[in-house]
Amino acid sequence: MLGFSVLERGRHLTVRARAKVNLGLEVLGRRADGYHELLTFLAAIDLADRVTLETIQPEAPGSSGIEVACDAPGVPRGRDNLAWRAAELIRREGQVRVGARIRIAKAIPVAAGLGGGSADAAAVLVGLSRLWGLSLAPARLLALATKLGMDVPFFLGQSPALGADRGERLAAVPPHQSLAVVLVNPGFPLPTRDVYARLRPVDFTDGTRVRTLVAALGDGAAAVASRVVNGLEPAALSLWPGLGDVKAALLDAGALGAVMSGSGPTVIGIAASRAAALRIRAALATGGGPRWSVWVARTVAGPVLSIGDGEDAGPAKARRQEAAWGVAKR
């Protein structure tokens, strides 16, 4: 059951969309259709965009009728935006004649391997479906999500999950104790297409390490940290030699383990507790060298698109969330 933060005054609705991390990812091989076969363990974290949707009338015949506004610089406002394409897709699916205004308040970093664009697209699919009373079957909504990208289906469901095939075939994973994580972003994108293009046959594995990681989820942070894996790291390292430096810095600062999330470039450090995570962030801030964005989060179980409450909604929460960010020099 999906949850919503609903601010409905006739034609408005707001959905909170959490970021995701890949604590385990193995590439099993290359498929005949050009995609790669994956096995990945995904978890949502308490870092969320707010996507506010409004029904509008298209201003002129032939206009798209879809407007996107975002408070983050560099985010496209038109067809290059995944949320825009989600609105177009759901409107066409439902044969809806009205348009949509989409306002995205970003907390998830852009092009960071944390699924921000996919989360926003999922929020648009589900939110507009509800706002417009489309009552689409879950299987149909899932099919629409897959058309937008292999990450999008995860955001329609529950955290944590195991993703197979191209990452879009999801199986529930029993909830486990929340993990404190430190996320480090170097401040530049690492294009997914380029990372996958650098894969070699030697990088393909059989999924055993991800399954072992999932089996250890109930054994605590140290057990999970010792089993994190990402089969895309060798390819990413060939494009970004500094990946090793970020992982080493996290471990030196006290992380129990470190792994790149998705196709990067964000690197996740597993901490023993939130207090330990805050100490790791502080330690990273004392070094010299390039500036990294660093923040503390925790994994969460339940709907990835979730209902808002007094703790999670509004400017006060946004200020507390910003306080968890920091800029480190290494």
mmCIF file of C-alpha atoms in Angstrom:
data_model
loop_
_atom_site.group_PDB
_atom_site.id
_atom_site.type_symbol
_atom_site.label_atom_id
_atom_site.label_comp_id
_atom_site.label_asym_id
_atom_site.label_seq_id
_atom_site.Cartn_x
_atom_site.Cartn_y
_atom_site.Cartn_z
ATOM 1 C CA MET A 1 0.000 0.000 0.000
ATOM 2 C CA LEU A 2 1.520 3.308 -1.075
ATOM 3 C CA GLY A 3 1.370 6.201 1.350
ATOM 4 C CA PHE A 4 0.976 9.859 0.440
ATOM 5 C CA SER A 5 1.488 13.237 1.994
ATOM 6 C CA VAL A 6 -1.686 14.772 0.651
ATOM 7 C CA LEU A 7 -2.324 18.503 0.598
ATOM 8 C CA GLU A 8 -5.480 18.433 -1.435
ATOM 9 C CA ARG A 9 -7.353 21.665 -1.945
ATOM 10 C CA GLY A 10 -9.295 20.681 -5.010
ATOM 11 C CA ARG A 11 -6.462 19.964 -7.407
ATOM 12 C CA HIS A 12 -3.259 19.692 -5.358
ATOM 13 C CA LEU A 13 -1.338 16.713 -4.026
ATOM 14 C CA THR A 14 2.160 16.353 -2.548
ATOM 15 C CA VAL A 15 4.205 13.143 -2.465
ATOM 16 C CA ARG A 16 7.450 12.559 -0.578
ATOM 17 C CA ALA A 17 9.915 10.400 -2.510
ATOM 18 C CA ARG A 18 12.892 8.919 -0.678
ATOM 19 C CA ALA A 19 16.336 8.300 -2.106
ATOM 20 C CA LYS A 20 17.743 4.791 -2.465
ATOM 21 C CA VAL A 21 21.107 3.195 -1.883
ATOM 22 C CA ASN A 22 22.502 0.010 -3.388
ATOM 23 C CA LEU A 23 24.319 -1.788 -0.592
ATOM 24 C CA GLY A 24 24.895 -4.755 -2.870
ATOM 25 C CA LEU A 25 25.074 -4.943 -6.661
ATOM 26 C CA GLU A 26 26.430 -7.677 -8.909
ATOM 27 C CA VAL A 27 26.464 -7.718 -12.699
ATOM 28 C CA LEU A 28 25.676 -11.250 -13.828
ATOM 29 C CA GLY A 29 26.279 -10.736 -17.539
ATOM 30 C CA ARG A 30 25.246 -8.925 -20.689
ATOM 31 C CA ARG A 31 21.841 -9.710 -22.195
ATOM 32 C CA ALA A 32 21.023 -10.173 -25.864
ATOM 33 C CA ASP A 33 19.043 -6.893 -25.806
ATOM 34 C CA GLY A 34 22.134 -4.940 -24.740
ATOM 35 C CA TYR A 35 21.096 -4.495 -21.116
ATOM 36 C CA HIS A 36 22.987 -6.120 -18.259
ATOM 37 C CA GLU A 37 21.573 -8.751 -15.914
ATOM 38 C CA LEU A 38 21.775 -7.546 -12.313
ATOM 39 C CA LEU A 39 21.176 -8.691 -8.788
ATOM 40 C CA THR A 40 21.015 -5.751 -6.394
ATOM 41 C CA PHE A 41 19.955 -5.062 -2.826
ATOM 42 C CA LEU A 42 18.177 -1.718 -2.504
ATOM 43 C CA ALA A 43 17.143 0.237 0.550
ATOM 44 C CA ALA A 44 15.434 3.596 0.915
ATOM 45 C CA ILE A 45 17.005 6.251 3.129
ATOM 46 C CA ASP A 46 15.526 9.164 5.065
ATOM 47 C CA LEU A 47 16.528 11.727 2.453
ATOM 48 C CA ALA A 48 13.503 12.722 0.385
ATOM 49 C CA ASP A 49 12.345 15.055 -2.370
ATOM 50 C CA ARG A 50 8.911 16.637 -2.103
ATOM 51 C CA VAL A 51 6.952 16.567 -5.344
ATOM 52 C CA THR A 52 3.869 18.795 -5.412
ATOM 53 C CA LEU A 53 1.382 18.198 -8.216
ATOM 54 C CA GLU A 54 -1.371 20.472 -9.468
ATOM 55 C CA THR A 55 -3.936 20.035 -12.200
ATOM 56 C CA ILE A 56 -3.876 22.896 -14.721
ATOM 57 C CA GLN A 57 -5.499 23.756 -18.014
ATOM 58 C CA PRO A 58 -3.102 23.844 -21.003
ATOM 59 C CA GLU A 59 -2.538 27.494 -21.893
ATOM 60 C CA ALA A 60 -2.884 27.051 -25.634
ATOM 61 C CA PRO A 61 -3.813 24.373 -28.152
ATOM 62 C CA GLY A 62 -0.768 22.297 -28.967
ATOM 63 C CA SER A 63 1.096 23.173 -25.756
ATOM 64 C CA SER A 64 2.446 20.310 -23.693
ATOM 65 C CA GLY A 65 0.316 21.194 -20.679
ATOM 66 C CA ILE A 66 3.119 19.988 -18.401
ATOM 67 C CA GLU A 67 5.160 22.425 -16.328
ATOM 68 C CA VAL A 68 8.123 21.502 -14.140
ATOM 69 C CA ALA A 69 9.751 23.769 -11.576
ATOM 70 C CA CYS A 70 12.645 22.681 -9.374
ATOM 71 C CA ASP A 71 14.634 24.480 -6.702
ATOM 72 C CA ALA A 72 17.913 22.770 -7.678
ATOM 73 C CA PRO A 73 20.121 24.364 -10.345
ATOM 74 C CA GLY A 74 20.738 22.470 -13.551
ATOM 75 C CA VAL A 75 17.628 20.291 -13.409
ATOM 76 C CA PRO A 76 15.895 20.315 -16.823
ATOM 77 C CA ARG A 77 12.356 21.628 -16.954
ATOM 78 C CA GLY A 78 11.167 19.963 -20.168
ATOM 79 C CA ARG A 79 11.259 16.599 -21.898
ATOM 80 C CA ASP A 80 14.741 15.848 -20.583
ATOM 81 C CA ASN A 81 13.293 15.680 -17.070
ATOM 82 C CA LEU A 82 12.146 12.198 -16.063
ATOM 83 C CA ALA A 83 9.295 13.620 -13.992
ATOM 84 C CA TRP A 84 8.057 15.516 -17.071
ATOM 85 C CA ARG A 85 8.111 12.298 -19.100
ATOM 86 C CA ALA A 86 6.262 10.485 -16.307
ATOM 87 C CA ALA A 87 3.507 13.110 -16.429
ATOM 88 C CA GLU A 88 3.231 12.792 -20.191
ATOM 89 C CA LEU A 89 3.095 9.009 -19.922
ATOM 90 C CA ILE A 90 0.399 8.862 -17.242
ATOM 91 C CA ARG A 91 -1.678 11.526 -18.985
ATOM 92 C CA ARG A 92 -1.562 9.574 -22.238
ATOM 93 C CA GLU A 93 -2.345 6.328 -20.411
ATOM 94 C CA GLY A 94 -5.406 7.839 -18.752
ATOM 95 C CA GLN A 95 -6.456 9.888 -21.801
ATOM 96 C CA VAL A 96 -6.546 12.932 -19.548
ATOM 97 C CA ARG A 97 -7.156 16.296 -21.190
ATOM 98 C CA VAL A 98 -5.972 18.549 -18.389
ATOM 99 C CA GLY A 99 -2.335 19.360 -17.707
ATOM 100 C CA ALA A 100 -0.039 19.153 -14.698
ATOM 101 C CA ARG A 101 2.222 21.540 -12.840
ATOM 102 C CA ILE A 102 5.059 19.740 -11.037
ATOM 103 C CA ARG A 103 7.098 21.454 -8.315
ATOM 104 C CA ILE A 104 10.108 19.528 -7.024
ATOM 105 C CA ALA A 105 11.822 20.487 -3.772
ATOM 106 C CA LYS A 106 15.129 18.640 -4.003
ATOM 107 C CA ALA A 107 16.877 17.086 -1.051
ATOM 108 C CA ILE A 108 18.341 14.174 -3.048
ATOM 109 C CA PRO A 109 21.500 15.250 -4.892
ATOM 110 C CA VAL A 110 21.288 15.294 -8.674
ATOM 111 C CA ALA A 111 23.158 12.641 -10.712
ATOM 112 C CA ALA A 112 24.505 11.018 -7.554
ATOM 113 C CA GLY A 113 23.513 7.356 -7.953
ATOM 114 C CA LEU A 114 20.774 7.782 -5.322
ATOM 115 C CA GLY A 115 17.811 7.614 -7.695
ATOM 116 C CA GLY A 116 16.545 11.174 -7.274
ATOM 117 C CA GLY A 117 15.202 11.492 -10.811
ATOM 118 C CA SER A 118 13.603 8.060 -10.671
ATOM 119 C CA ALA A 119 12.038 8.829 -7.281
ATOM 120 C CA ASP A 120 10.495 12.028 -8.637
ATOM 121 C CA ALA A 121 9.187 10.187 -11.715
ATOM 122 C CA ALA A 122 7.562 7.517 -9.532
ATOM 123 C CA ALA A 123 5.986 10.230 -7.384
ATOM 124 C CA VAL A 124 4.498 11.814 -10.506
ATOM 125 C CA LEU A 125 3.132 8.495 -11.801
ATOM 126 C CA VAL A 126 1.443 7.604 -8.543
ATOM 127 C CA GLY A 127 0.459 11.133 -7.560
ATOM 128 C CA LEU A 128 -1.172 12.083 -10.863
ATOM 129 C CA SER A 129 -2.883 8.701 -11.057
ATOM 130 C CA ARG A 130 -4.481 9.442 -7.702
ATOM 131 C CA LEU A 131 -5.126 13.121 -8.391
ATOM 132 C CA TRP A 132 -6.878 12.310 -11.659
ATOM 133 C CA GLY A 133 -8.756 9.277 -10.293
ATOM 134 C CA LEU A 134 -7.286 6.843 -12.814
ATOM 135 C CA SER A 135 -7.337 3.727 -10.570
ATOM 136 C CA LEU A 136 -4.666 1.931 -12.576
ATOM 137 C CA ALA A 137 -3.892 -1.660 -11.635
ATOM 138 C CA PRO A 138 -0.544 -2.014 -9.831
ATOM 139 C CA ALA A 139 0.808 -4.190 -12.662
ATOM 140 C CA ARG A 140 -0.021 -1.492 -15.204
ATOM 141 C CA LEU A 141 1.603 1.217 -13.098
ATOM 142 C CA LEU A 142 4.677 -0.976 -12.793
ATOM 143 C CA ALA A 143 4.799 -1.413 -16.577
ATOM 144 C CA LEU A 144 4.678 2.367 -17.036
ATOM 145 C CA ALA A 145 7.456 2.805 -14.500
ATOM 146 C CA THR A 146 9.662 0.319 -16.362
ATOM 147 C CA LYS A 147 9.217 2.339 -19.546
ATOM 148 C CA LEU A 148 10.789 5.293 -17.765
ATOM 149 C CA GLY A 149 13.795 3.418 -16.379
ATOM 150 C CA MET A 150 14.896 0.335 -14.513
ATOM 151 C CA ASP A 151 15.236 2.205 -11.184
ATOM 152 C CA VAL A 152 11.699 3.619 -11.205
ATOM 153 C CA PRO A 153 9.792 0.444 -10.177
ATOM 154 C CA PHE A 154 11.610 0.273 -6.827
ATOM 155 C CA PHE A 155 10.140 3.617 -5.818
ATOM 156 C CA LEU A 156 6.609 2.324 -6.330
ATOM 157 C CA GLY A 157 7.053 -0.395 -3.746
ATOM 158 C CA GLN A 158 8.542 -1.260 -0.397
ATOM 159 C CA SER A 159 12.017 -0.922 1.073
ATOM 160 C CA PRO A 160 14.151 -2.981 1.316
ATOM 161 C CA ALA A 161 14.019 -5.072 -1.848
ATOM 162 C CA LEU A 162 16.076 -7.356 -4.030
ATOM 163 C CA GLY A 163 16.168 -6.337 -7.698
ATOM 164 C CA ALA A 164 16.801 -8.865 -10.487
ATOM 165 C CA ASP A 165 16.817 -8.976 -14.314
ATOM 166 C CA ARG A 166 17.673 -5.388 -15.294
ATOM 167 C CA GLY A 167 16.932 -4.337 -11.708
ATOM 168 C CA GLU A 168 13.199 -3.887 -12.280
ATOM 169 C CA ARG A 169 11.998 -7.323 -11.066
ATOM 170 C CA LEU A 170 11.667 -6.820 -7.337
ATOM 171 C CA ALA A 171 11.277 -9.185 -4.413
ATOM 172 C CA ALA A 172 10.528 -8.074 -0.869
ATOM 173 C CA VAL A 173 13.254 -8.418 1.745
ATOM 174 C CA PRO A 174 12.192 -8.680 5.413
ATOM 175 C CA PRO A 175 12.786 -5.414 7.308
ATOM 176 C CA HIS A 176 15.949 -5.278 9.366
ATOM 177 C CA GLN A 177 17.402 -2.904 11.909
ATOM 178 C CA SER A 178 17.996 0.536 10.412
ATOM 179 C CA LEU A 179 21.567 1.213 9.327
ATOM 180 C CA ALA A 180 23.325 4.535 9.862
ATOM 181 C CA VAL A 181 25.145 5.601 6.718
ATOM 182 C CA VAL A 182 27.491 8.387 5.684
ATOM 183 C CA LEU A 183 27.197 9.413 2.059
ATOM 184 C CA VAL A 184 30.017 11.162 0.220
ATOM 185 C CA ASN A 185 29.501 12.807 -3.152
ATOM 186 C CA PRO A 186 32.474 14.273 -5.059
ATOM 187 C CA GLY A 187 30.336 16.874 -6.802
ATOM 188 C CA PHE A 188 30.367 15.668 -10.390
ATOM 189 C CA PRO A 189 28.278 13.151 -12.364
ATOM 190 C CA LEU A 190 29.479 9.720 -13.413
ATOM 191 C CA PRO A 191 27.296 8.879 -16.441
ATOM 192 C CA THR A 192 25.616 5.491 -16.074
ATOM 193 C CA ARG A 193 26.023 4.678 -19.767
ATOM 194 C CA ASP A 194 29.774 5.308 -19.572
ATOM 195 C CA VAL A 195 30.184 3.116 -16.489
ATOM 196 C CA TYR A 196 28.371 0.168 -18.049
ATOM 197 C CA ALA A 197 30.357 0.595 -21.272
ATOM 198 C CA ARG A 198 33.566 -0.015 -19.301
ATOM 199 C CA LEU A 199 32.433 -3.390 -17.912
ATOM 200 C CA ARG A 200 34.540 -6.417 -18.853
ATOM 201 C CA PRO A 201 33.619 -10.106 -18.653
ATOM 202 C CA VAL A 202 35.880 -10.440 -15.610
ATOM 203 C CA ASP A 203 33.506 -8.069 -13.768
ATOM 204 C CA PHE A 204 30.559 -10.478 -14.114
ATOM 205 C CA THR A 205 29.741 -12.592 -11.049
ATOM 206 C CA ASP A 206 27.013 -15.026 -10.010
ATOM 207 C CA GLY A 207 25.066 -13.082 -7.354
ATOM 208 C CA THR A 208 26.392 -15.053 -4.394
ATOM 209 C CA ARG A 209 27.793 -11.991 -2.635
ATOM 210 C CA VAL A 210 24.505 -10.077 -2.775
ATOM 211 C CA ARG A 211 22.600 -13.101 -1.450
ATOM 212 C CA THR A 212 25.150 -13.436 1.367
ATOM 213 C CA LEU A 213 24.684 -9.765 2.202
ATOM 214 C CA VAL A 214 20.907 -10.139 2.406
ATOM 215 C CA ALA A 215 21.281 -13.204 4.629
ATOM 216 C CA ALA A 216 23.409 -11.145 7.051
ATOM 217 C CA LEU A 217 20.958 -8.253 7.440
ATOM 218 C CA GLY A 218 19.802 -9.411 10.854
ATOM 219 C CA ASP A 219 23.336 -9.705 12.200
ATOM 220 C CA GLY A 220 24.057 -6.001 12.670
ATOM 221 C CA ALA A 221 25.946 -3.192 10.972
ATOM 222 C CA ALA A 222 29.380 -4.824 11.121
ATOM 223 C CA ALA A 223 28.129 -7.971 9.390
ATOM 224 C CA VAL A 224 26.461 -5.941 6.650
ATOM 225 C CA ALA A 225 29.469 -3.660 6.226
ATOM 226 C CA SER A 226 31.815 -6.586 5.695
ATOM 227 C CA ARG A 227 29.633 -7.867 2.840
ATOM 228 C CA VAL A 228 28.787 -4.725 0.833
ATOM 229 C CA VAL A 229 29.661 -5.117 -2.845
ATOM 230 C CA ASN A 230 29.299 -3.275 -6.132
ATOM 231 C CA GLY A 231 30.367 -5.007 -9.343
ATOM 232 C CA LEU A 232 30.366 -1.654 -11.159
ATOM 233 C CA GLU A 233 33.260 -0.302 -9.099
ATOM 234 C CA PRO A 234 36.076 -1.555 -11.382
ATOM 235 C CA ALA A 235 34.416 0.147 -14.361
ATOM 236 C CA ALA A 236 33.771 3.317 -12.371
ATOM 237 C CA LEU A 237 37.361 3.334 -11.112
ATOM 238 C CA SER A 238 38.637 3.406 -14.697
ATOM 239 C CA LEU A 239 36.673 6.643 -15.195
ATOM 240 C CA TRP A 240 37.219 8.100 -11.740
ATOM 241 C CA PRO A 241 40.458 7.040 -10.005
ATOM 242 C CA GLY A 242 39.426 9.077 -6.964
ATOM 243 C CA LEU A 243 36.803 6.470 -6.032
ATOM 244 C CA GLY A 244 39.431 4.584 -4.068
ATOM 245 C CA ASP A 245 40.375 7.737 -2.175
ATOM 246 C CA VAL A 246 36.785 8.323 -1.046
ATOM 247 C CA LYS A 247 36.392 4.745 0.162
ATOM 248 C CA ALA A 248 39.722 4.890 1.995
ATOM 249 C CA ALA A 249 38.819 8.203 3.633
ATOM 250 C CA LEU A 250 35.554 6.755 4.945
ATOM 251 C CA LEU A 251 37.300 3.706 6.355
ATOM 252 C CA ASP A 252 40.058 5.826 7.906
ATOM 253 C CA ALA A 253 37.387 8.001 9.540
ATOM 254 C CA GLY A 254 35.755 4.990 11.191
ATOM 255 C CA ALA A 255 33.279 3.526 8.709
ATOM 256 C CA LEU A 256 32.834 -0.231 9.089
ATOM 257 C CA GLY A 257 32.688 -0.670 5.320
ATOM 258 C CA ALA A 258 32.305 1.445 2.188
ATOM 259 C CA VAL A 259 30.775 0.861 -1.236
ATOM 260 C CA MET A 260 29.715 2.916 -4.248
ATOM 261 C CA SER A 261 25.947 3.287 -4.666
ATOM 262 C CA GLY A 262 24.566 2.212 -8.045
ATOM 263 C CA SER A 263 26.620 3.548 -10.931
ATOM 264 C CA GLY A 264 28.018 6.275 -8.682
ATOM 265 C CA PRO A 265 29.555 8.533 -7.851
ATOM 266 C CA THR A 266 28.138 8.665 -4.295
ATOM 267 C CA VAL A 267 29.959 6.359 -1.883
ATOM 268 C CA ILE A 268 28.224 4.904 1.180
ATOM 269 C CA GLY A 269 29.986 4.352 4.467
ATOM 270 C CA ILE A 270 28.304 2.004 6.969
ATOM 271 C CA ALA A 271 28.539 3.309 10.542
ATOM 272 C CA ALA A 272 28.014 1.505 13.836
ATOM 273 C CA SER A 273 25.411 4.097 14.920
ATOM 274 C CA ARG A 274 24.144 7.556 14.073
ATOM 275 C CA ALA A 275 26.549 9.029 16.615
ATOM 276 C CA ALA A 276 29.398 7.207 14.881
ATOM 277 C CA ALA A 277 28.165 8.475 11.517
ATOM 278 C CA LEU A 278 28.240 12.063 12.788
ATOM 279 C CA ARG A 279 31.813 11.529 14.031
ATOM 280 C CA ILE A 280 32.813 10.179 10.619
ATOM 281 C CA ARG A 281 31.356 13.226 8.901
ATOM 282 C CA ALA A 282 33.205 15.513 11.296
ATOM 283 C CA ALA A 283 36.464 13.632 10.699
ATOM 284 C CA LEU A 284 36.110 14.002 6.941
ATOM 285 C CA ALA A 285 35.629 17.750 7.366
ATOM 286 C CA THR A 286 39.045 18.153 9.008
ATOM 287 C CA GLY A 287 41.093 16.876 6.068
ATOM 288 C CA GLY A 288 42.601 18.831 3.215
ATOM 289 C CA GLY A 289 42.143 18.435 -0.534
ATOM 290 C CA PRO A 290 39.066 18.418 -2.788
ATOM 291 C CA ARG A 291 35.665 19.409 -1.424
ATOM 292 C CA TRP A 292 33.098 16.657 -1.060
ATOM 293 C CA SER A 293 29.472 16.895 -0.027
ATOM 294 C CA VAL A 294 28.927 14.662 2.985
ATOM 295 C CA TRP A 295 25.728 13.834 4.801
ATOM 296 C CA VAL A 296 24.350 11.403 7.339
ATOM 297 C CA ALA A 297 21.243 9.291 6.770
ATOM 298 C CA ARG A 298 19.663 6.027 7.829
ATOM 299 C CA THR A 299 17.976 3.223 5.946
ATOM 300 C CA VAL A 300 14.204 2.970 6.333
ATOM 301 C CA ALA A 301 11.672 0.201 5.797
ATOM 302 C CA GLY A 302 8.230 0.583 4.295
ATOM 303 C CA PRO A 303 6.796 2.490 1.326
ATOM 304 C CA VAL A 304 9.419 4.425 -0.582
ATOM 305 C CA LEU A 305 6.775 6.980 -1.535
ATOM 306 C CA SER A 306 5.475 7.732 1.915
ATOM 307 C CA ILE A 307 2.869 9.659 3.791
ATOM 308 C CA GLY A 308 4.102 12.880 5.418
ATOM 309 C CA ASP A 309 3.585 13.679 9.069
ATOM 310 C CA GLY A 310 4.569 16.390 11.437
ATOM 311 C CA GLU A 311 8.149 15.148 11.614
ATOM 312 C CA ASP A 312 8.740 14.815 7.910
ATOM 313 C CA ALA A 313 6.899 17.754 6.410
ATOM 314 C CA GLY A 314 7.423 21.461 6.231
ATOM 315 C CA PRO A 315 10.254 23.998 6.527
ATOM 316 C CA ALA A 316 11.333 22.909 10.015
ATOM 317 C CA LYS A 317 12.051 19.394 8.781
ATOM 318 C CA ALA A 318 13.867 20.781 5.760
ATOM 319 C CA ARG A 319 16.111 22.855 8.029
ATOM 320 C CA ARG A 320 16.883 19.814 10.195
ATOM 321 C CA GLN A 321 17.669 17.811 7.073
ATOM 322 C CA GLU A 322 20.004 20.522 5.788
ATOM 323 C CA ALA A 323 21.765 20.467 9.147
ATOM 324 C CA ALA A 324 22.755 16.869 8.484
ATOM 325 C CA TRP A 325 24.754 17.954 5.434
ATOM 326 C CA GLY A 326 28.339 19.076 5.546
ATOM 327 C CA VAL A 327 31.198 19.922 3.238
ATOM 328 C CA ALA A 328 34.374 17.970 3.753
ATOM 329 C CA LYS A 329 37.855 18.545 2.416
ATOM 330 C CA ARG A 330 40.138 15.672 1.586
#
